[in-house]
Coordinates of N, CA and C and ligand atoms in Angstrom, one line a residue:
M29 N 1.0 -0.8 -0.3 CA 0.1 0.0 -0.3 C 1.5 1.0 0.3
T30 N 0.9 2.6 -0.2 CA 1.2 3.8 -0.6 C -0.4 4.5 0.2
V31 N 0.7 5.7 0.6 CA -0.6 6.4 1.2 C 0.5 8.2 0.3
I32 N -0.5 8.8 -0.1 CA 0.3 10.0 -0.8 C -0.6 10.9 -1.0
A33 N 0.4 11.7 0.6 CA -0.2 13.6 1.0 C -0.6 14.2 -0.3
V34 N -2.2 14.7 -0.4 CA -1.9 15.7 -1.6 C -1.9 17.6 0.5
T35 N -0.6 17.9 -0.4 CA -0.8 19.1 1.5 C 0.2 20.8 0.8
N36 N -0.1 21.5 1.2 CA 0.4 22.9 1.8 C -0.7 23.6 2.4
S37 N -0.2 24.3 3.4 CA -0.6 24.9 4.2 C -1.5 25.9 3.5
K38 N -1.3 26.6 2.7 CA -2.2 27.7 1.8 C -3.5 26.7 1.2
G39 N -4.3 27.7 1.6 CA -5.9 27.4 1.3 C -6.3 27.8 -0.4
G40 N -7.3 27.2 -1.3 CA -7.2 27.5 -2.3 C -6.1 27.1 -3.0
V41 N -4.8 25.9 -3.1 CA -3.4 26.7 -3.9 C -4.1 25.3 -4.9
G42 N -5.1 24.0 -5.2 CA -5.8 22.7 -6.3 C -5.1 22.0 -5.1
K43 N -5.4 22.1 -4.1 CA -5.0 20.3 -3.3 C -6.3 18.8 -3.8
S44 N -8.0 20.2 -3.3 CA -8.8 18.8 -3.8 C -8.6 18.8 -4.8
T45 N -8.7 19.6 -5.6 CA -8.9 19.2 -6.8 C -8.2 17.8 -7.5
L46 N -6.7 18.0 -7.3 CA -5.5 17.2 -7.0 C -6.5 15.9 -7.0
A47 N -6.1 15.9 -5.7 CA -6.7 14.6 -5.2 C -7.9 13.9 -5.1
V48 N -9.2 14.4 -5.7 CA -10.3 13.8 -5.9 C -10.1 13.4 -7.4
H49 N -9.5 13.6 -8.5 CA -9.6 12.6 -9.7 C -8.1 11.8 -9.3
L50 N -6.9 11.6 -9.0 CA -6.0 11.3 -8.1 C -6.5 10.0 -7.8
A51 N -7.2 10.4 -7.0 CA -8.2 9.1 -6.3 C -8.9 8.3 -7.6
V52 N -9.7 9.2 -8.1 CA -10.2 8.5 -9.2 C -9.4 7.8 -10.3
W53 N -8.6 8.1 -10.4 CA -8.4 7.7 -12.0 C -7.0 6.7 -10.9
L54 N -6.6 7.0 -10.0 CA -5.9 5.0 -9.5 C -7.4 4.2 -9.7
H55 N -8.1 4.1 -9.1 CA -9.5 3.6 -9.3 C -9.2 3.6 -10.7
E56 N -9.1 4.0 -11.3 CA -10.1 3.7 -12.6 C -8.9 2.8 -13.1
Q57 N -7.3 2.5 -12.9 CA -6.1 1.7 -12.8 C -6.7 0.4 -12.6
G58 N -7.6 0.3 -12.1 CA -8.0 -0.8 -11.3 C -7.2 -1.1 -9.8
H59 N -6.9 -0.2 -9.3 CA -6.1 -0.1 -7.9 C -7.1 0.3 -7.0
R60 N -7.3 -0.7 -5.5 CA -8.0 -0.2 -4.4 C -7.8 0.5 -3.6
V61 N -8.4 1.8 -3.8 CA -8.1 3.4 -3.0 C -9.4 4.1 -2.1
I62 N -9.0 4.3 -1.2 CA -9.5 5.4 -0.5 C -8.8 7.2 -0.2
L63 N -9.9 7.3 -0.5 CA -9.4 9.4 -0.1 C -10.1 9.5 1.1
A64 N -9.2 9.8 1.9 CA -9.0 10.5 3.2 C -8.8 11.9 3.3
D65 N -10.6 12.4 3.8 CA -10.7 13.9 3.4 C -10.1 14.1 4.9
C66 N -9.0 15.0 4.8 CA -8.3 15.3 6.1 C -9.0 17.3 6.4
D67 N -9.7 17.7 6.0 CA -9.9 19.3 6.1 C -11.2 18.9 6.5
T68 N -11.7 20.3 7.5 CA -12.2 19.8 8.2 C -14.0 20.8 7.1
Q69 N -13.5 20.8 5.8 CA -14.6 21.6 5.6 C -15.0 20.3 4.7
H70 N -14.6 18.6 4.5 CA -15.6 17.8 3.4 C -15.8 17.9 2.1
S71 N -14.9 18.5 1.5 CA -14.8 19.4 -0.1 C -14.9 18.0 -1.0
S72 N -14.1 17.6 -0.3 CA -13.4 16.1 -1.0 C -14.1 15.3 -1.3
S73 N -13.9 14.6 0.6 CA -15.2 13.3 0.5 C -16.6 13.5 0.1
E74 N -17.1 14.4 0.0 CA -18.7 15.2 -1.1 C -18.6 15.3 -1.7
W75 N -17.4 15.9 -2.7 CA -17.6 15.3 -4.7 C -16.7 13.8 -4.4
I76 N -15.9 12.6 -4.2 CA -16.2 12.2 -4.8 C -16.8 10.6 -4.3
N77 N -17.9 11.2 -3.0 CA -19.3 10.8 -3.1 C -20.0 11.0 -4.7
E78 N -19.9 12.0 -4.8 CA -21.1 11.9 -6.6 C -20.0 11.7 -7.6
A79 N -18.8 12.0 -7.8 CA -18.0 11.4 -9.2 C -17.5 10.3 -9.4
C80 N -16.9 9.7 -8.0 CA -16.5 7.6 -8.2 C -17.1 7.5 -6.2
P81 N -18.3 6.9 -6.7 CA -18.6 6.6 -5.3 C -18.0 5.1 -5.1
D82 N -17.6 4.4 -5.8 CA -16.6 2.9 -6.3 C -15.1 3.7 -4.5
V83 N -15.6 4.9 -5.0 CA -13.9 5.3 -3.8 C -14.2 5.6 -2.8
E84 N -14.5 4.5 -2.1 CA -14.9 4.3 -0.4 C -13.5 6.0 -0.1
A85 N -15.0 7.3 0.6 CA -13.9 8.1 1.2 C -14.3 8.5 3.0
V86 N -13.1 8.9 3.8 CA -13.2 9.0 4.8 C -12.6 10.4 5.5
R87 N -12.6 10.7 6.6 CA -12.9 11.9 6.8 C -11.9 11.3 8.2
L88 N -10.7 11.8 8.2 CA -9.7 12.0 9.2 C -9.6 13.6 9.7
E89 N -9.8 14.2 10.5 CA -9.0 15.5 11.0 C -9.3 16.3 12.0
S90 N -8.5 15.0 12.4 CA -7.5 15.5 13.7 C -6.2 14.5 13.9
P91 N -4.7 15.0 13.9 CA -4.4 14.3 13.9 C -4.1 13.3 15.1
D92 N -5.5 12.5 15.7 CA -5.4 11.5 16.6 C -5.9 10.6 15.8
E93 N -7.5 11.2 14.9 CA -7.9 10.3 14.0 C -6.6 9.5 13.0
I94 N -5.9 10.6 12.9 CA -5.0 9.6 11.1 C -3.8 8.6 11.8
I95 N -3.3 9.1 12.8 CA -2.7 8.5 13.9 C -3.6 7.0 14.4
D96 N -4.6 6.8 14.6 CA -5.6 5.8 15.2 C -5.9 5.0 13.8
E97 N -6.7 5.8 12.9 CA -7.1 4.8 11.7 C -6.2 4.8 10.5
L98 N -5.3 6.1 10.0 CA -4.6 5.4 8.7 C -4.1 5.1 9.0
P99 N -3.1 4.0 9.3 CA -1.8 2.7 9.4 C -3.6 1.3 8.7
Q100 N -4.1 1.3 10.2 CA -5.0 0.2 9.3 C -5.7 -0.1 8.2
L101 N -5.9 1.9 7.7 CA -6.8 2.2 6.6 C -6.1 1.5 4.9
A102 N -4.9 2.1 5.1 CA -4.0 1.7 4.5 C -3.2 0.4 4.7
N103 N -3.3 -0.4 5.2 CA -3.7 -1.8 4.6 C -4.4 -2.5 4.2
D104 N -5.6 -2.0 4.1 CA -7.3 -2.6 3.2 C -6.7 -2.0 1.8
V105 N -6.5 -1.3 2.2 CA -5.9 -1.1 0.3 C -3.9 -0.5 -0.8
D106 N -4.9 -0.6 -2.2 CA -3.7 -0.5 -2.4 C -2.6 1.1 -2.9
Y107 N -3.7 1.9 -2.3 CA -3.6 3.6 -2.3 C -4.1 4.4 -1.4
V108 N -4.2 5.1 -0.1 CA -5.2 5.9 0.1 C -4.2 7.4 -0.1
I109 N -5.4 8.3 -0.9 CA -4.8 8.9 -0.8 C -5.4 10.1 0.2
A110 N -5.0 11.7 0.8 CA -4.7 11.5 1.6 C -4.9 13.5 1.2
D111 N -5.7 14.8 1.4 CA -6.7 15.8 1.3 C -5.5 16.5 2.4
G112 N -5.2 17.2 2.0 CA -5.0 17.6 3.2 C -5.8 19.4 3.1
P113 N -5.5 19.4 4.7 CA -6.3 20.6 5.6 C -4.9 21.8 4.6
G114 N -6.1 23.0 4.8 CA -5.4 24.3 4.3 C -5.4 24.9 5.1
S115 N -5.1 25.1 6.3 CA -4.4 25.5 7.2 C -3.6 24.2 8.9
N116 N -4.2 23.7 8.7 CA -3.5 22.8 10.3 C -2.3 23.0 9.8
T117 N -1.9 23.1 10.7 CA -0.3 22.5 10.4 C -0.2 21.6 11.2
E118 N -0.5 21.0 12.4 CA -0.5 19.9 13.1 C -1.3 18.3 12.2
T119 N -1.8 18.7 11.3 CA -3.1 17.6 10.6 C -2.2 17.3 10.3
S120 N -0.9 18.0 8.9 CA -0.3 18.1 8.2 C 0.7 17.7 8.1
R121 N 1.6 17.5 9.6 CA 2.6 17.4 10.1 C 2.2 15.8 10.2
T122 N 1.3 15.7 10.9 CA 0.9 14.1 11.0 C 0.6 13.4 10.3
L123 N 0.8 13.6 9.1 CA -0.5 13.4 7.7 C 1.1 12.4 7.4
L124 N 2.4 14.0 6.9 CA 3.4 13.5 6.2 C 4.5 12.5 6.8
L125 N 4.1 12.3 8.3 CA 4.4 11.0 8.8 C 4.3 9.5 8.4
F126 N 3.5 9.3 7.8 CA 2.8 8.5 7.6 C 2.6 8.2 5.9
A127 N 2.9 9.5 5.2 CA 2.7 9.6 3.8 C 4.5 8.6 2.9
D128 N 4.0 7.8 2.2 CA 4.9 7.5 0.8 C 5.2 8.7 -0.1
L129 N 4.5 9.3 -0.7 CA 4.8 10.7 -1.5 C 3.7 11.4 -0.6
A130 N 4.4 12.9 -1.3 CA 3.6 14.1 -0.6 C 4.1 15.4 -1.9
I131 N 3.3 15.2 -2.1 CA 2.1 16.2 -3.6 C 1.9 17.4 -2.9
F132 N 2.9 19.0 -3.2 CA 3.1 19.9 -3.1 C 2.2 20.3 -5.0
P133 N 0.7 21.3 -4.7 CA 0.2 21.9 -5.4 C 0.7 23.5 -4.6
C134 N 1.7 24.1 -6.2 CA 1.9 25.0 -5.8 C 1.6 26.4 -7.0
K135 N 0.1 27.9 -6.6 CA 0.5 28.6 -7.8 C 2.9 28.8 -7.7
A136 N 2.1 29.2 -9.8 CA 3.4 29.7 -9.7 C 3.5 31.4 -9.6
S137 N 3.8 31.8 -8.1 CA 4.2 33.2 -7.9 C 5.3 32.8 -6.8
M138 N 6.3 33.8 -7.1 CA 7.4 33.6 -6.0 C 6.3 34.3 -4.3
L139 N 5.4 35.1 -4.7 CA 4.9 35.2 -3.2 C 4.3 33.6 -2.6
E140 N 4.0 32.6 -3.9 CA 3.4 31.2 -3.4 C 5.0 30.3 -3.5
A141 N 5.2 30.4 -2.9 CA 6.8 29.8 -3.2 C 7.2 29.8 -2.2
R142 N 6.8 30.9 -1.7 CA 7.4 31.6 -0.3 C 7.1 31.0 1.1
A143 N 5.2 30.7 1.2 CA 4.6 30.4 1.7 C 5.3 28.5 1.7
L144 N 5.0 28.3 0.6 CA 5.9 27.1 0.4 C 6.8 26.1 1.3
A145 N 7.3 27.7 1.2 CA 9.1 27.4 2.3 C 8.4 27.1 3.7
K146 N 7.4 27.6 3.9 CA 6.8 27.5 4.9 C 6.3 25.9 5.2
A147 N 5.4 25.2 4.5 CA 4.6 24.5 4.6 C 6.1 23.1 4.0
T148 N 6.8 23.2 4.1 CA 7.7 22.3 3.8 C 9.0 21.9 4.5
K149 N 8.9 23.0 5.5 CA 8.8 23.0 6.7 C 9.1 21.9 7.4
V150 N 7.3 20.8 7.1 CA 7.0 20.3 8.1 C 8.2 19.2 7.3
L151 N 7.7 18.8 6.2 CA 8.8 17.7 5.2 C 9.9 17.5 5.5
H152 N 10.6 18.5 6.2 CA 11.8 18.3 6.7 C 11.5 17.8 8.0
Q153 N 11.0 18.5 9.0 CA 10.3 17.6 10.1 C 10.3 15.8 9.6
A154 N 9.4 15.7 9.2 CA 9.4 14.3 9.1 C 10.5 12.9 8.3
H155 N 10.9 13.9 7.4 CA 12.2 13.4 7.2 C 13.8 12.9 8.2
T156 N 13.4 14.1 9.3 CA 13.9 13.8 10.4 C 13.9 12.7 11.5
V157 N 12.3 12.3 10.9 CA 12.1 10.9 11.8 C 12.2 9.3 11.1
N158 N 11.8 10.2 9.6 CA 11.9 8.9 8.1 C 12.6 9.0 7.2
P159 N 14.3 8.6 7.1 CA 14.9 9.2 6.3 C 14.5 8.8 4.8
G160 N 14.5 10.3 4.4 CA 13.9 9.9 2.5 C 12.6 9.6 2.6
R161 N 11.7 10.1 3.8 CA 10.5 9.2 3.2 C 9.4 10.7 4.3
P162 N 8.6 11.2 3.0 CA 8.4 11.0 2.0 C 9.4 11.3 0.9
T163 N 9.0 10.7 0.2 CA 9.5 11.5 -1.5 C 8.5 12.9 -1.9
A164 N 9.0 13.6 -2.3 CA 7.8 15.2 -2.7 C 8.3 15.3 -4.0
V165 N 7.1 16.6 -3.8 CA 6.8 16.8 -5.5 C 5.7 18.0 -5.5
I166 N 6.4 19.0 -6.2 CA 5.8 20.9 -5.9 C 5.2 20.0 -7.6
V167 N 3.6 20.8 -7.4 CA 3.1 20.4 -8.8 C 2.7 21.9 -9.1
L168 N 3.2 22.4 -9.6 CA 2.8 23.8 -10.2 C 1.1 24.0 -10.8
S169 N -0.4 24.9 -10.1 CA -1.6 24.6 -10.4 C -2.2 26.1 -10.5
M170 N -3.2 25.9 -11.6 CA -3.6 27.4 -11.5 C -2.0 28.1 -13.2
V171 N -1.8 27.2 -13.6 CA -0.9 28.6 -14.6 C -2.5 28.9 -15.5
G172 N -1.1 30.1 -16.1 CA -1.4 29.9 -17.8 C -1.7 29.4 -18.5
R173 N -2.3 29.3 -19.1 CA -1.9 28.7 -20.8 C -0.6 28.0 -21.0
K174 N -0.1 29.5 -21.6 CA 1.4 30.5 -22.6 C 2.4 30.4 -21.1
Y175 N 1.7 29.6 -19.8 CA 3.0 29.6 -18.5 C 5.0 29.0 -18.7
R176 N 5.4 29.6 -18.4 CA 6.3 28.5 -19.1 C 7.2 29.2 -17.7
L177 N 7.4 27.9 -17.6 CA 8.3 27.9 -15.8 C 9.6 29.3 -15.9
T178 N 9.3 30.0 -14.5 CA 10.2 30.6 -14.3 C 12.0 30.8 -14.0
Q179 N 12.9 31.9 -14.5 CA 13.8 31.0 -12.8 C 14.0 31.2 -11.8
D180 N 12.9 31.4 -11.7 CA 12.5 32.3 -10.2 C 12.2 30.9 -9.5
M181 N 11.1 30.4 -10.3 CA 10.5 29.4 -9.9 C 10.9 27.8 -9.7
V182 N 12.0 27.8 -10.9 CA 13.0 26.8 -11.0 C 14.0 27.1 -9.9
E183 N 14.7 28.5 -9.1 CA 15.5 28.2 -8.1 C 14.5 28.4 -6.7
A184 N 13.5 28.7 -6.6 CA 12.0 28.5 -5.8 C 12.6 26.9 -5.4
A185 N 11.8 26.0 -6.2 CA 12.1 24.5 -5.8 C 13.6 23.9 -6.2
K186 N 14.5 24.8 -6.1 CA 15.9 24.3 -5.6 C 16.6 23.9 -4.2
A187 N 15.9 25.2 -3.5 CA 16.2 25.9 -2.3 C 15.0 25.0 -2.0
L188 N 13.8 24.5 -2.5 CA 13.6 23.9 -1.2 C 14.3 22.4 -1.1
N189 N 15.0 22.5 -2.2 CA 15.2 20.5 -2.1 C 14.4 19.4 -3.6
M190 N 13.1 20.0 -3.5 CA 11.9 19.2 -4.6 C 12.8 19.3 -5.2
P191 N 11.8 18.4 -6.6 CA 11.4 18.0 -7.5 C 10.0 19.4 -7.7
L192 N 10.7 19.5 -8.9 CA 8.9 20.4 -9.9 C 8.3 19.5 -11.6
A193 N 7.5 19.1 -10.6 CA 6.3 17.6 -12.0 C 6.8 19.2 -13.0
D194 N 7.3 18.3 -14.6 CA 7.5 18.9 -15.6 C 6.0 19.1 -15.7
T195 N 4.8 18.6 -16.5 CA 3.2 18.7 -16.0 C 2.5 19.1 -15.3
P196 N 2.4 20.7 -15.3 CA 1.6 21.5 -14.4 C -0.2 22.0 -15.3
M197 N -0.5 21.3 -14.0 CA -2.3 21.9 -14.1 C -2.7 23.7 -14.7
V198 N -3.2 23.3 -15.4 CA -3.5 24.8 -16.1 C -4.4 25.0 -15.7
L199 N -4.3 26.6 -15.6 CA -5.8 27.5 -14.6 C -7.0 27.3 -16.4
R200 N -8.1 26.2 -15.7 CA -9.0 26.2 -16.8 C -10.3 26.2 -15.8
Q201 N -11.6 27.1 -16.3 CA -13.0 26.6 -15.6 C -13.6 25.1 -15.9
I202 N -12.8 24.3 -16.7 CA -12.9 22.7 -16.6 C -13.8 22.9 -15.3
Y203 N -11.7 23.0 -14.4 CA -12.0 22.2 -13.3 C -12.6 22.9 -12.3
A204 N -12.8 24.5 -12.5 CA -13.8 24.7 -11.4 C -15.1 23.8 -11.5
D205 N -15.2 24.4 -12.4 CA -17.0 23.5 -13.2 C -17.0 22.1 -11.7
A206 N -16.6 21.5 -12.2 CA -16.0 19.4 -11.5 C -17.0 19.2 -10.8
P207 N -16.8 20.5 -9.7 CA -17.3 19.8 -8.3 C -18.8 20.0 -8.1
G208 N -18.8 21.8 -9.0 CA -20.4 21.4 -9.1 C -21.3 20.8 -10.4
Q209 N -20.9 20.0 -10.6 CA -21.5 18.6 -11.3 C -20.5 17.7 -10.6
G210 N -21.0 16.9 -9.7 CA -20.4 16.3 -9.2 C -19.4 15.4 -10.1
A211 N -18.1 15.6 -10.7 CA -17.2 14.1 -11.7 C -16.0 14.8 -11.4
V212 N -15.6 14.0 -12.3 CA -14.7 14.6 -12.7 C -13.9 15.4 -14.3
V213 N -12.5 15.8 -14.5 CA -13.2 16.1 -15.8 C -13.4 15.0 -17.2
W214 N -12.3 14.3 -16.8 CA -12.8 13.5 -18.0 C -14.3 12.6 -18.0
Q215 N -15.5 13.2 -16.8 CA -16.3 12.9 -17.4 C -17.7 14.3 -18.1
L216 N -16.7 14.8 -18.3 CA -17.4 15.7 -18.7 C -17.7 15.7 -20.5
G217 N -17.0 15.2 -20.6 CA -17.2 15.5 -22.0 C -16.2 16.2 -23.3
A218 N -16.4 16.9 -24.2 CA -15.8 17.1 -25.4 C -15.2 18.4 -24.4
R219 N -15.2 19.4 -23.5 CA -15.1 20.6 -23.0 C -13.7 20.4 -22.3
A220 N -13.8 19.0 -21.3 CA -12.6 18.5 -20.8 C -11.3 17.4 -21.7
R221 N -11.5 18.3 -22.4 CA -10.1 17.1 -23.3 C -8.9 17.7 -23.1
E222 N -8.4 19.1 -23.1 CA -6.2 19.5 -22.7 C -6.9 19.1 -21.4
A223 N -7.7 19.3 -20.7 CA -8.0 19.0 -19.0 C -7.9 17.9 -18.8
T224 N -8.6 16.2 -19.2 CA -8.8 15.8 -19.0 C -6.6 14.9 -19.5
K225 N -6.6 15.1 -21.5 CA -4.7 14.7 -21.1 C -3.7 15.4 -20.7
E226 N -4.0 16.4 -20.1 CA -2.7 17.3 -18.7 C -3.6 16.4 -17.2
V227 N -4.3 15.9 -17.2 CA -4.5 15.2 -15.4 C -3.6 13.4 -15.6
R228 N -4.1 12.9 -16.5 CA -3.6 11.4 -17.4 C -2.0 11.6 -17.0
R229 N -1.4 12.9 -18.2 CA 0.5 13.3 -18.1 C 0.7 13.2 -16.4
L230 N 0.1 14.4 -16.4 CA 0.9 14.0 -14.6 C 0.3 13.4 -13.4
F231 N -0.4 12.7 -13.8 CA -0.6 11.1 -12.8 C 0.6 10.0 -13.0
T232 N 0.7 9.5 -15.0 CA 1.3 9.0 -15.3 C 2.9 9.7 -14.5
E233 N 3.7 10.4 -14.5 CA 4.3 11.6 -14.3 C 5.2 10.8 -12.2
I234 N 4.3 11.7 -11.8 CA 4.4 11.3 -11.0 C 3.9 10.2 -9.9
V235 N 3.4 8.8 -10.1 CA 2.7 7.8 -10.2 C 3.4 6.7 -11.4
P236 N 4.8 6.6 -11.2 CA 4.3 5.5 -12.9 C 3.6 4.4 -12.6
E237 N 4.1 4.0 -11.2 CA 4.6 2.6 -11.2 C 3.0 2.4 -11.0
A238 N 1.9 3.1 -10.6 CA 0.7 2.8 -11.3 C -0.2 2.7 -12.4
K239 N 0.3 3.5 -13.5 CA 0.0 3.4 -14.8 C -0.2 0.9 -15.0
T240 N -1.5 1.3 -15.3 CA -1.2 -0.1 -16.0 C -1.9 -0.1 -17.3
T241 N -1.8 -0.7 -18.7 CA -1.9 -0.8 -19.6 C -3.3 -1.7 -19.9
K242 N -4.9 -1.6 -19.2 CA -5.2 -2.3 -19.3 C -6.2 -2.1 -20.2
A243 N -7.0 -3.1 -20.7 CA -7.3 -3.2 -22.9 C -8.4 -2.0 -22.5
K244 N -8.9 -1.2 -23.1 CA -10.1 -0.7 -23.0 C -11.9 -1.6 -23.6
P245 N -12.5 -2.0 -22.8 CA -13.6 -2.7 -23.5 C -13.8 -1.8 -24.8
R246 N -14.1 -3.1 -25.8 CA -14.1 -2.0 -27.1 C -15.5 -2.3 -27.6
K247 N -16.3 -1.3 -28.1 CA -17.5 -1.2 -28.9 C -18.1 -2.2 -29.3
P248 N -19.2 -3.4 -29.0 CA -18.5 -4.4 -30.3 C -19.2 -3.2 -31.4
K249 N -18.7 -4.8 -32.6 CA -18.9 -4.3 -33.9 C -20.7 -4.5 -34.5
R250 N -21.1 -3.5 -35.2 CA -22.1 -3.6 -35.6 C -22.2 -4.9 -36.6
K251 N -24.0 -5.4 -36.3 CA -23.8 -6.1 -37.4 C -23.8 -5.5 -38.8
K252 N -23.9 -5.9 -40.1 CA -23.3 -5.8 -41.1 C -24.6 -6.1 -42.3
K253 N -25.4 -5.5 -42.6 CA -26.8 -5.6 -43.1 C -26.5 -6.8 -44.2
E254 N -27.4 -7.6 -44.1 CA -26.8 -9.5 -44.7 C -27.8 -8.6 -46.2
A255 N -27.2 -9.0 -47.5 CA -26.7 -8.7 -49.2 C -28.2 -9.1 -49.2
A256 N -29.3 -8.5 -49.5 CA -30.8 -9.3 -50.1 C -30.5 -10.0 -50.9
Ligands
ADP307 N1 -6.2 24.4 -12.1 C1 -7.6 25.3 -11.9 N2 -8.1 26.2 -12.6 C2 -9.4 26.4 -11.9 N3 -10.1 26.1 -10.8 C3 -9.5 25.6 -10.4 C4 -8.0 24.6 -10.7 N4 -7.8 24.1 -9.5 C5 -8.4 24.1 -9.0 N5 -9.5 25.5 -9.0 C6 -10.5 25.6 -7.8 O1 -9.5 26.6 -7.5 C7 -10.8 26.5 -6.1 C8 -9.8 25.8 -5.8 O2 -9.3 24.9 -5.7 P1 -9.2 23.4 -4.6 O3 -8.8 22.3 -5.2 O4 -10.7 23.5 -3.6 O5 -7.7 24.4 -3.9 P2 -7.6 23.7 -1.8 O6 -7.7 22.2 -1.7 O7 -6.1 23.8 -2.3 O8 -8.6 24.4 -0.8 C9 -12.0 26.1 -5.9 O9 -12.9 26.4 -6.4 C10 -11.8 25.0 -7.5 O10 -12.5 24.7 -7.7
MG308 MG1 -9.6 21.3 0.2

């Protein structure tokens, strides 16, 4: 089993959006998945209950609940995706002690990168307890369509000693619409094509071992009309 924590003590950076999409994607790759909603706002558990009821959602709202329940949950499935809270550092700190992989969504500005430096302090604390664990990656989120990585951001990531995922999540209306529709973007048809491609590329990049090449069920061929 693998525990993946999506954290950043800053709110509104795209944690829940990433966590819900990742949990549904892993489920569709054939893995057993639990979404652990660690935010008292409950937005990701409500969302995933609509978008993909087959993924079990549990709420772990305090460090105590995480310590008492997360290890057992992780034993029961292949992946636990933990959606971190927007402010409670204690909860984030506790999550990181149990995580194998930590994903830090971050908007691409220096202000956000500075805020991320604070968030990653708890990562370094986790590393003093479990050397090398969790591994961590920054995912740029809500970037402009034409965004090109600036030297500033490269250096900010370097200073934090964390890799930046090559694939960012672009600012797109479809992501903002998805929770209201109770859906993930690939359930939303043609207008979500670019977003769908992007998140799939991102997940294949950051959790490559999870990608499976299950044959898609083929559409049955239409019977040819018999010649008269
Ligand atoms: N890539 C994106 N493009 C447009 N809107 C986004 C994107 N990612 C998230 N949002 C929207 O921004 C808001 C904050 O995102 P959310 O995932 O809830 O962040 P967090 O969990 O970090 O607070 C939500 O309204 C969400 O729908
Ligand atoms: Mg959230």
